């Protein structure tokens, strides 16, 4: 089995991804069994000034340190359970020390396989205002919708004032359900929870739309790679979808035995109203 490295940027989402990866291992391999996994985390506080100033290059440098430490710990590949961090990881620069799965690739592939045509996007303000998910969905013929400006502020506030500190409030849950309901009114047929802490708050039973849980989808995709159901990814940071040395599109996901990009789910797990289940 392959050794997974988890590049943590925000602690709650990284912890949920770690637990989900281990639980997926138990389900696939038997009680108490999972592939080796190592997590490295440089405190988010050290990167917040750079996020606020838009200095993504310095954030990439910080994240690169974590990837290098994961490589030294023996990891074969990495995942970063922080959607917003991928905005920095995508910057041009030296190859990261390990290949990694791109979280937007995993989520958008699952949306495509579920037949989604218009997906709402909930995440940090940095992510909702940026191109990461619109580009990933557009490549698959899917429209991306973000909440209006006022609702984006509410979504972002709950993330930074509550979820990143492990606080889950009924007020936050109600606000998110309201925002998702408005996305449904605009024609969305699913909502992508693309801040990895949001699944702590929004569960399928309270969401007005089917959910794409980026945290658990990434964990499942990582397990597929770790146990050999999917090959190692080829992405080592840099622009999303750029050509590799063989002239092929280099993507965060991988091609499985069926010729489709891996989605972190087995056949038989892909149907149902909650795309993360």
PDB file of C-alpha atoms in Angstrom:
ATOM      1  CA  UNK A   1       0.000   0.000   0.000  1.00  0.00           C
ATOM      2  CA  UNK A   2       1.054   3.576  -0.606  1.00  0.00           C
ATOM      3  CA  UNK A   3       1.769   6.050   2.174  1.00  0.00           C
ATOM      4  CA  UNK A   4      -0.498   9.122   2.164  1.00  0.00           C
ATOM      5  CA  UNK A   5       0.726  12.536   3.214  1.00  0.00           C
ATOM      6  CA  UNK A   6      -1.902  15.046   4.337  1.00  0.00           C
ATOM      7  CA  UNK A   7      -0.866  18.650   3.761  1.00  0.00           C
ATOM      8  CA  UNK A   8      -2.882  20.437   6.437  1.00  0.00           C
ATOM      9  CA  UNK A   9      -3.558  24.158   6.175  1.00  0.00           C
ATOM     10  CA  UNK A  10      -6.688  24.527   8.302  1.00  0.00           C
ATOM     11  CA  UNK A  11      -6.887  22.112  11.206  1.00  0.00           C
ATOM     12  CA  UNK A  12     -10.566  21.127  11.378  1.00  0.00           C
ATOM     13  CA  UNK A  13     -10.844  20.148   7.713  1.00  0.00           C
ATOM     14  CA  UNK A  14      -7.533  18.300   7.814  1.00  0.00           C
ATOM     15  CA  UNK A  15      -8.612  16.366  10.900  1.00  0.00           C
ATOM     16  CA  UNK A  16     -11.903  15.412   9.236  1.00  0.00           C
ATOM     17  CA  UNK A  17     -10.046  14.243   6.121  1.00  0.00           C
ATOM     18  CA  UNK A  18      -7.667  12.157   8.253  1.00  0.00           C
ATOM     19  CA  UNK A  19     -10.547  10.499  10.099  1.00  0.00           C
ATOM     20  CA  UNK A  20     -12.472   9.913   6.873  1.00  0.00           C
ATOM     21  CA  UNK A  21      -9.426   8.349   5.207  1.00  0.00           C
ATOM     22  CA  UNK A  22      -8.938   5.950   8.119  1.00  0.00           C
ATOM     23  CA  UNK A  23     -12.643   5.081   8.221  1.00  0.00           C
ATOM     24  CA  UNK A  24     -12.625   4.389   4.484  1.00  0.00           C
ATOM     25  CA  UNK A  25      -9.658   2.121   5.133  1.00  0.00           C
ATOM     26  CA  UNK A  26     -11.583   0.200   7.783  1.00  0.00           C
ATOM     27  CA  UNK A  27     -14.478  -0.278   5.353  1.00  0.00           C
ATOM     28  CA  UNK A  28     -12.231  -1.479   2.534  1.00  0.00           C
ATOM     29  CA  UNK A  29      -9.605  -3.457   4.427  1.00  0.00           C
ATOM     30  CA  UNK A  30     -11.164  -4.592   7.679  1.00  0.00           C
ATOM     31  CA  UNK A  31     -11.227  -3.497  11.316  1.00  0.00           C
ATOM     32  CA  UNK A  32      -8.413  -1.167  12.405  1.00  0.00           C
ATOM     33  CA  UNK A  33      -6.642  -1.404   9.013  1.00  0.00           C
ATOM     34  CA  UNK A  34      -5.711   1.521   6.806  1.00  0.00           C
ATOM     35  CA  UNK A  35      -2.727   2.602   4.704  1.00  0.00           C
ATOM     36  CA  UNK A  36       0.048   4.538   6.400  1.00  0.00           C
ATOM     37  CA  UNK A  37      -0.766   8.223   6.724  1.00  0.00           C
ATOM     38  CA  UNK A  38       1.263  11.199   7.923  1.00  0.00           C
ATOM     39  CA  UNK A  39      -0.034  14.737   8.420  1.00  0.00           C
ATOM     40  CA  UNK A  40       2.021  17.937   8.490  1.00  0.00           C
ATOM     41  CA  UNK A  41       0.585  21.284   9.530  1.00  0.00           C
ATOM     42  CA  UNK A  42       2.162  24.731   9.648  1.00  0.00           C
ATOM     43  CA  UNK A  43      -0.196  26.989  11.604  1.00  0.00           C
ATOM     44  CA  UNK A  44      -2.683  28.854   9.418  1.00  0.00           C
ATOM     45  CA  UNK A  45      -1.979  32.031  11.390  1.00  0.00           C
ATOM     46  CA  UNK A  46       1.390  32.303   9.668  1.00  0.00           C
ATOM     47  CA  UNK A  47      -0.316  32.533   6.274  1.00  0.00           C
ATOM     48  CA  UNK A  48      -3.319  34.735   7.096  1.00  0.00           C
ATOM     49  CA  UNK A  49      -1.541  38.071   6.444  1.00  0.00           C
ATOM     50  CA  UNK A  50      -0.544  36.745   3.017  1.00  0.00           C
ATOM     51  CA  UNK A  51      -4.112  35.645   2.277  1.00  0.00           C
ATOM     52  CA  UNK A  52      -5.394  39.082   3.188  1.00  0.00           C
ATOM     53  CA  UNK A  53      -2.798  40.821   1.005  1.00  0.00           C
ATOM     54  CA  UNK A  54      -3.122  38.383  -1.896  1.00  0.00           C
ATOM     55  CA  UNK A  55       0.475  37.177  -1.583  1.00  0.00           C
ATOM     56  CA  UNK A  56      -0.190  33.652  -2.803  1.00  0.00           C
ATOM     57  CA  UNK A  57       3.466  33.063  -3.679  1.00  0.00           C
ATOM     58  CA  UNK A  58       4.543  33.166  -0.036  1.00  0.00           C
ATOM     59  CA  UNK A  59       1.700  30.803   0.860  1.00  0.00           C
ATOM     60  CA  UNK A  60       2.908  28.384  -1.804  1.00  0.00           C
ATOM     61  CA  UNK A  61       6.378  28.542  -0.266  1.00  0.00           C
ATOM     62  CA  UNK A  62       4.950  27.645   3.148  1.00  0.00           C
ATOM     63  CA  UNK A  63       2.891  24.788   1.746  1.00  0.00           C
ATOM     64  CA  UNK A  64       5.938  23.511  -0.146  1.00  0.00           C
ATOM     65  CA  UNK A  65       7.771  23.134   3.161  1.00  0.00           C
ATOM     66  CA  UNK A  66       5.012  20.859   4.436  1.00  0.00           C
ATOM     67  CA  UNK A  67       5.082  18.743   1.270  1.00  0.00           C
ATOM     68  CA  UNK A  68       8.853  18.356   1.575  1.00  0.00           C
ATOM     69  CA  UNK A  69       8.484  17.219   5.181  1.00  0.00           C
ATOM     70  CA  UNK A  70       5.846  14.694   4.139  1.00  0.00           C
ATOM     71  CA  UNK A  71       8.231  13.334   1.515  1.00  0.00           C
ATOM     72  CA  UNK A  72      10.955  12.952   4.148  1.00  0.00           C
ATOM     73  CA  UNK A  73       8.456  11.072   6.325  1.00  0.00           C
ATOM     74  CA  UNK A  74       8.055   8.511   3.544  1.00  0.00           C
ATOM     75  CA  UNK A  75       4.791   9.605   1.920  1.00  0.00           C
ATOM     76  CA  UNK A  76       4.268   8.550  -1.694  1.00  0.00           C
ATOM     77  CA  UNK A  77       1.709  11.231  -2.550  1.00  0.00           C
ATOM     78  CA  UNK A  78      -0.219  14.006  -0.853  1.00  0.00           C
ATOM     79  CA  UNK A  79      -3.624  15.565  -0.549  1.00  0.00           C
ATOM     80  CA  UNK A  80      -4.384  19.052   0.731  1.00  0.00           C
ATOM     81  CA  UNK A  81      -7.817  19.130   2.414  1.00  0.00           C
ATOM     82  CA  UNK A  82      -8.053  22.896   2.011  1.00  0.00           C
ATOM     83  CA  UNK A  83      -9.731  24.071  -1.178  1.00  0.00           C
ATOM     84  CA  UNK A  84      -8.551  27.668  -0.919  1.00  0.00           C
ATOM     85  CA  UNK A  85      -4.927  26.571  -0.499  1.00  0.00           C
ATOM     86  CA  UNK A  86      -5.048  25.160  -4.032  1.00  0.00           C
ATOM     87  CA  UNK A  87      -5.131  28.746  -5.316  1.00  0.00           C
ATOM     88  CA  UNK A  88      -1.562  29.034  -4.026  1.00  0.00           C
ATOM     89  CA  UNK A  89      -0.498  25.516  -4.976  1.00  0.00           C
ATOM     90  CA  UNK A  90      -1.506  26.231  -8.584  1.00  0.00           C
ATOM     91  CA  UNK A  91       0.993  29.061  -8.962  1.00  0.00           C
ATOM     92  CA  UNK A  92       3.932  28.385 -11.285  1.00  0.00           C
ATOM     93  CA  UNK A  93       7.039  27.342  -9.414  1.00  0.00           C
ATOM     94  CA  UNK A  94       9.326  24.469  -8.617  1.00  0.00           C
ATOM     95  CA  UNK A  95       7.692  21.058  -8.580  1.00  0.00           C
ATOM     96  CA  UNK A  96       6.431  20.018  -5.183  1.00  0.00           C
ATOM     97  CA  UNK A  97       8.341  17.186  -3.540  1.00  0.00           C
ATOM     98  CA  UNK A  98       5.416  14.777  -4.000  1.00  0.00           C
ATOM     99  CA  UNK A  99       2.649  14.261  -6.553  1.00  0.00           C
ATOM    100  CA  UNK A 100      -0.787  15.175  -5.287  1.00  0.00           C
ATOM    101  CA  UNK A 101      -4.487  14.877  -5.949  1.00  0.00           C
ATOM    102  CA  UNK A 102      -6.125  18.183  -6.880  1.00  0.00           C
ATOM    103  CA  UNK A 103      -9.250  18.608  -4.766  1.00  0.00           C
ATOM    104  CA  UNK A 104     -11.192  20.537  -7.426  1.00  0.00           C
ATOM    105  CA  UNK A 105     -10.532  17.751  -9.910  1.00  0.00           C
ATOM    106  CA  UNK A 106     -11.939  15.166  -7.508  1.00  0.00           C
ATOM    107  CA  UNK A 107     -15.076  17.211  -6.773  1.00  0.00           C
ATOM    108  CA  UNK A 108     -15.758  18.235 -10.367  1.00  0.00           C
ATOM    109  CA  UNK A 109     -15.280  14.677 -11.627  1.00  0.00           C
ATOM    110  CA  UNK A 110     -17.849  13.469  -9.124  1.00  0.00           C
ATOM    111  CA  UNK A 111     -20.296  16.188 -10.153  1.00  0.00           C
ATOM    112  CA  UNK A 112     -19.909  15.144 -13.783  1.00  0.00           C
ATOM    113  CA  UNK A 113     -20.421  11.481 -12.984  1.00  0.00           C
ATOM    114  CA  UNK A 114     -23.549  12.387 -11.023  1.00  0.00           C
ATOM    115  CA  UNK A 115     -24.891  14.202 -14.093  1.00  0.00           C
ATOM    116  CA  UNK A 116     -24.906  17.646 -12.481  1.00  0.00           C
ATOM    117  CA  UNK A 117     -25.351  20.631 -14.775  1.00  0.00           C
ATOM    118  CA  UNK A 118     -25.323  23.619 -12.392  1.00  0.00           C
ATOM    119  CA  UNK A 119     -23.534  23.427  -9.050  1.00  0.00           C
ATOM    120  CA  UNK A 120     -23.555  25.947  -6.226  1.00  0.00           C
ATOM    121  CA  UNK A 121     -20.174  26.706  -4.674  1.00  0.00           C
ATOM    122  CA  UNK A 122     -19.757  27.428  -0.949  1.00  0.00           C
ATOM    123  CA  UNK A 123     -16.325  28.219   0.458  1.00  0.00           C
ATOM    124  CA  UNK A 124     -14.166  31.044   1.716  1.00  0.00           C
ATOM    125  CA  UNK A 125     -14.544  34.461   0.148  1.00  0.00           C
ATOM    126  CA  UNK A 126     -11.149  34.008  -1.483  1.00  0.00           C
ATOM    127  CA  UNK A 127     -12.405  30.877  -3.207  1.00  0.00           C
ATOM    128  CA  UNK A 128     -15.927  32.072  -4.071  1.00  0.00           C
ATOM    129  CA  UNK A 129     -14.459  35.204  -5.671  1.00  0.00           C
ATOM    130  CA  UNK A 130     -11.836  33.224  -7.600  1.00  0.00           C
ATOM    131  CA  UNK A 131     -11.715  30.989 -10.682  1.00  0.00           C
ATOM    132  CA  UNK A 132     -10.741  27.648  -9.115  1.00  0.00           C
ATOM    133  CA  UNK A 133     -14.120  25.914  -9.226  1.00  0.00           C
ATOM    134  CA  UNK A 134     -15.662  27.762 -12.184  1.00  0.00           C
ATOM    135  CA  UNK A 135     -12.704  26.559 -14.270  1.00  0.00           C
ATOM    136  CA  UNK A 136     -12.865  22.987 -12.943  1.00  0.00           C
ATOM    137  CA  UNK A 137     -16.601  22.724 -13.580  1.00  0.00           C
ATOM    138  CA  UNK A 138     -16.467  24.478 -16.962  1.00  0.00           C
ATOM    139  CA  UNK A 139     -14.009  21.852 -18.231  1.00  0.00           C
ATOM    140  CA  UNK A 140     -16.757  19.305 -17.663  1.00  0.00           C
ATOM    141  CA  UNK A 141     -19.604  21.351 -19.110  1.00  0.00           C
ATOM    142  CA  UNK A 142     -21.000  22.269 -15.685  1.00  0.00           C
ATOM    143  CA  UNK A 143     -22.008  25.783 -14.664  1.00  0.00           C
ATOM    144  CA  UNK A 144     -20.815  27.080 -11.282  1.00  0.00           C
ATOM    145  CA  UNK A 145     -22.945  29.435  -9.186  1.00  0.00           C
ATOM    146  CA  UNK A 146     -21.826  31.371  -6.125  1.00  0.00           C
ATOM    147  CA  UNK A 147     -24.146  33.112  -3.660  1.00  0.00           C
ATOM    148  CA  UNK A 148     -24.807  36.826  -3.990  1.00  0.00           C
ATOM    149  CA  UNK A 149     -22.445  39.271  -2.280  1.00  0.00           C
ATOM    150  CA  UNK A 150     -24.348  39.492   0.999  1.00  0.00           C
ATOM    151  CA  UNK A 151     -24.650  35.729   1.299  1.00  0.00           C
ATOM    152  CA  UNK A 152     -20.974  35.261   0.425  1.00  0.00           C
ATOM    153  CA  UNK A 153     -20.111  37.459   3.401  1.00  0.00           C
ATOM    154  CA  UNK A 154     -22.256  35.327   5.699  1.00  0.00           C
ATOM    155  CA  UNK A 155     -20.752  32.086   4.394  1.00  0.00           C
ATOM    156  CA  UNK A 156     -17.231  33.442   4.867  1.00  0.00           C
ATOM    157  CA  UNK A 157     -17.964  34.838   8.322  1.00  0.00           C
ATOM    158  CA  UNK A 158     -19.251  31.497   9.603  1.00  0.00           C
ATOM    159  CA  UNK A 159     -16.135  29.761   8.270  1.00  0.00           C
ATOM    160  CA  UNK A 160     -13.633  32.104   9.898  1.00  0.00           C
ATOM    161  CA  UNK A 161     -15.509  33.033  13.060  1.00  0.00           C
ATOM    162  CA  UNK A 162     -16.871  29.582  13.843  1.00  0.00           C
ATOM    163  CA  UNK A 163     -15.897  26.545  11.777  1.00  0.00           C
ATOM    164  CA  UNK A 164     -12.128  27.061  11.725  1.00  0.00           C
ATOM    165  CA  UNK A 165     -12.260  27.054  15.507  1.00  0.00           C
ATOM    166  CA  UNK A 166     -14.401  23.943  15.674  1.00  0.00           C
ATOM    167  CA  UNK A 167     -17.589  25.844  16.550  1.00  0.00           C
ATOM    168  CA  UNK A 168     -20.798  24.493  14.997  1.00  0.00           C
ATOM    169  CA  UNK A 169     -23.823  26.693  15.710  1.00  0.00           C
ATOM    170  CA  UNK A 170     -27.500  26.391  14.921  1.00  0.00           C
ATOM    171  CA  UNK A 171     -27.429  29.942  13.620  1.00  0.00           C
ATOM    172  CA  UNK A 172     -24.687  29.000  11.153  1.00  0.00           C
ATOM    173  CA  UNK A 173     -26.586  25.902  10.073  1.00  0.00           C
ATOM    174  CA  UNK A 174     -29.768  27.911   9.450  1.00  0.00           C
ATOM    175  CA  UNK A 175     -27.898  30.542   7.442  1.00  0.00           C
ATOM    176  CA  UNK A 176     -26.201  27.944   5.275  1.00  0.00           C
ATOM    177  CA  UNK A 177     -29.477  26.124   4.649  1.00  0.00           C
ATOM    178  CA  UNK A 178     -31.021  29.442   3.607  1.00  0.00           C
ATOM    179  CA  UNK A 179     -28.134  30.238   1.247  1.00  0.00           C
ATOM    180  CA  UNK A 180     -28.287  26.763  -0.297  1.00  0.00           C
ATOM    181  CA  UNK A 181     -32.040  27.153  -0.730  1.00  0.00           C
ATOM    182  CA  UNK A 182     -31.454  30.341  -2.698  1.00  0.00           C
ATOM    183  CA  UNK A 183     -28.969  28.527  -4.921  1.00  0.00           C
ATOM    184  CA  UNK A 184     -31.633  25.893  -5.552  1.00  0.00           C
ATOM    185  CA  UNK A 185     -34.031  28.657  -6.604  1.00  0.00           C
ATOM    186  CA  UNK A 186     -31.406  29.782  -9.136  1.00  0.00           C
ATOM    187  CA  UNK A 187     -31.420  26.355 -10.765  1.00  0.00           C
ATOM    188  CA  UNK A 188     -28.567  24.550  -9.024  1.00  0.00           C
ATOM    189  CA  UNK A 189     -28.968  20.778  -8.860  1.00  0.00           C
ATOM    190  CA  UNK A 190     -26.239  20.250  -6.235  1.00  0.00           C
ATOM    191  CA  UNK A 191     -24.032  22.262  -3.894  1.00  0.00           C
ATOM    192  CA  UNK A 192     -20.280  21.795  -3.560  1.00  0.00           C
ATOM    193  CA  UNK A 193     -19.070  22.181   0.020  1.00  0.00           C
ATOM    194  CA  UNK A 194     -15.624  23.410  -0.926  1.00  0.00           C
ATOM    195  CA  UNK A 195     -14.397  24.572   2.400  1.00  0.00           C
ATOM    196  CA  UNK A 196     -13.426  21.338   4.120  1.00  0.00           C
ATOM    197  CA  UNK A 197     -14.933  22.487   7.422  1.00  0.00           C
ATOM    198  CA  UNK A 198     -18.425  23.046   5.987  1.00  0.00           C
ATOM    199  CA  UNK A 199     -19.403  19.340   6.233  1.00  0.00           C
ATOM    200  CA  UNK A 200     -19.167  19.754  10.011  1.00  0.00           C
ATOM    201  CA  UNK A 201     -22.138  22.114   9.694  1.00  0.00           C
ATOM    202  CA  UNK A 202     -24.043  21.070   6.572  1.00  0.00           C
ATOM    203  CA  UNK A 203     -25.122  17.443   6.494  1.00  0.00           C
ATOM    204  CA  UNK A 204     -27.275  15.885   3.767  1.00  0.00           C
ATOM    205  CA  UNK A 205     -30.352  15.885   5.995  1.00  0.00           C
ATOM    206  CA  UNK A 206     -30.309  19.679   6.420  1.00  0.00           C
ATOM    207  CA  UNK A 207     -29.228  20.686   2.909  1.00  0.00           C
ATOM    208  CA  UNK A 208     -31.930  21.714   0.417  1.00  0.00           C
ATOM    209  CA  UNK A 209     -29.657  20.358  -2.350  1.00  0.00           C
ATOM    210  CA  UNK A 210     -27.587  17.188  -2.781  1.00  0.00           C
ATOM    211  CA  UNK A 211     -24.093  17.829  -1.469  1.00  0.00           C
ATOM    212  CA  UNK A 212     -20.629  17.324  -2.911  1.00  0.00           C
ATOM    213  CA  UNK A 213     -18.548  16.964   0.251  1.00  0.00           C
ATOM    214  CA  UNK A 214     -15.024  17.883  -0.818  1.00  0.00           C
ATOM    215  CA  UNK A 215     -13.491  16.557   2.397  1.00  0.00           C
ATOM    216  CA  UNK A 216     -14.827  13.029   2.187  1.00  0.00           C
ATOM    217  CA  UNK A 217     -14.563  12.810  -1.601  1.00  0.00           C
ATOM    218  CA  UNK A 218     -10.874  13.689  -1.296  1.00  0.00           C
ATOM    219  CA  UNK A 219     -10.383  11.087   1.439  1.00  0.00           C
ATOM    220  CA  UNK A 220     -11.995   8.411  -0.729  1.00  0.00           C
ATOM    221  CA  UNK A 221      -9.913   9.367  -3.741  1.00  0.00           C
ATOM    222  CA  UNK A 222      -6.801   9.194  -1.561  1.00  0.00           C
ATOM    223  CA  UNK A 223      -7.725   5.717  -0.363  1.00  0.00           C
ATOM    224  CA  UNK A 224      -8.197   4.567  -3.962  1.00  0.00           C
ATOM    225  CA  UNK A 225      -4.628   5.648  -4.716  1.00  0.00           C
ATOM    226  CA  UNK A 226      -3.211   4.280  -1.475  1.00  0.00           C
ATOM    227  CA  UNK A 227      -4.605   0.773  -1.959  1.00  0.00           C
ATOM    228  CA  UNK A 228      -3.905   0.624  -5.683  1.00  0.00           C
ATOM    229  CA  UNK A 229      -7.434   1.041  -7.028  1.00  0.00           C
ATOM    230  CA  UNK A 230      -6.114   4.131  -8.816  1.00  0.00           C
ATOM    231  CA  UNK A 231      -2.623   5.107  -9.989  1.00  0.00           C
ATOM    232  CA  UNK A 232      -0.468   7.795  -8.473  1.00  0.00           C
ATOM    233  CA  UNK A 233      -1.459  11.298  -9.589  1.00  0.00           C
ATOM    234  CA  UNK A 234       0.893  13.341 -11.721  1.00  0.00           C
ATOM    235  CA  UNK A 235       0.231  16.877 -10.475  1.00  0.00           C
ATOM    236  CA  UNK A 236       3.089  18.484  -8.527  1.00  0.00           C
ATOM    237  CA  UNK A 237       1.668  21.950  -8.166  1.00  0.00           C
ATOM    238  CA  UNK A 238       1.579  24.593 -10.839  1.00  0.00           C
ATOM    239  CA  UNK A 239      -1.192  25.654 -13.213  1.00  0.00           C
ATOM    240  CA  UNK A 240      -4.166  23.328 -13.122  1.00  0.00           C
ATOM    241  CA  UNK A 241      -4.489  21.218 -16.258  1.00  0.00           C
ATOM    242  CA  UNK A 242      -1.093  22.125 -17.723  1.00  0.00           C
ATOM    243  CA  UNK A 243       0.573  19.630 -20.073  1.00  0.00           C
ATOM    244  CA  UNK A 244       3.123  17.244 -18.633  1.00  0.00           C
ATOM    245  CA  UNK A 245       6.385  16.240 -20.312  1.00  0.00           C
ATOM    246  CA  UNK A 246       4.508  13.754 -22.500  1.00  0.00           C
ATOM    247  CA  UNK A 247       2.139  16.430 -23.746  1.00  0.00           C
ATOM    248  CA  UNK A 248      -0.801  15.004 -21.804  1.00  0.00           C
ATOM    249  CA  UNK A 249      -3.046  17.095 -19.603  1.00  0.00           C
ATOM    250  CA  UNK A 250      -1.664  16.917 -16.070  1.00  0.00           C
ATOM    251  CA  UNK A 251      -4.589  16.894 -13.680  1.00  0.00           C
ATOM    252  CA  UNK A 252      -5.062  16.524  -9.975  1.00  0.00           C
ATOM    253  CA  UNK A 253      -7.039  13.308 -10.432  1.00  0.00           C
ATOM    254  CA  UNK A 254      -6.037  10.083 -12.070  1.00  0.00           C
ATOM    255  CA  UNK A 255      -7.408   7.742 -14.669  1.00  0.00           C
ATOM    256  CA  UNK A 256      -8.886   4.575 -13.257  1.00  0.00           C
ATOM    257  CA  UNK A 257      -9.209   1.208 -14.892  1.00  0.00           C
ATOM    258  CA  UNK A 258     -12.489   2.213 -16.477  1.00  0.00           C
ATOM    259  CA  UNK A 259     -10.847   5.072 -18.356  1.00  0.00           C
ATOM    260  CA  UNK A 260     -12.488   7.812 -16.301  1.00  0.00           C
ATOM    261  CA  UNK A 261     -10.820  10.084 -13.833  1.00  0.00           C
ATOM    262  CA  UNK A 262     -10.937   8.631 -10.345  1.00  0.00           C
ATOM    263  CA  UNK A 263     -13.598  10.050  -8.069  1.00  0.00           C
ATOM    264  CA  UNK A 264     -12.814   8.418  -4.790  1.00  0.00           C
ATOM    265  CA  UNK A 265     -15.886   6.223  -4.824  1.00  0.00           C
ATOM    266  CA  UNK A 266     -16.493   2.652  -5.837  1.00  0.00           C
ATOM    267  CA  UNK A 267     -19.246   1.583  -8.153  1.00  0.00           C
ATOM    268  CA  UNK A 268     -22.301   1.159  -6.014  1.00  0.00           C
ATOM    269  CA  UNK A 269     -21.360   4.180  -3.887  1.00  0.00           C
ATOM    270  CA  UNK A 270     -21.955   6.701  -6.633  1.00  0.00           C
ATOM    271  CA  UNK A 271     -25.732   6.841  -6.729  1.00  0.00           C
ATOM    272  CA  UNK A 272     -28.026   8.500  -4.257  1.00  0.00           C
ATOM    273  CA  UNK A 273     -29.057  12.012  -3.342  1.00  0.00           C
ATOM    274  CA  UNK A 274     -25.915  12.774  -1.327  1.00  0.00           C
ATOM    275  CA  UNK A 275     -22.869  12.634  -3.543  1.00  0.00           C
ATOM    276  CA  UNK A 276     -20.612  12.418  -0.512  1.00  0.00           C
ATOM    277  CA  UNK A 277     -22.182   9.293   0.928  1.00  0.00           C
TER     278      UNK A 277
END
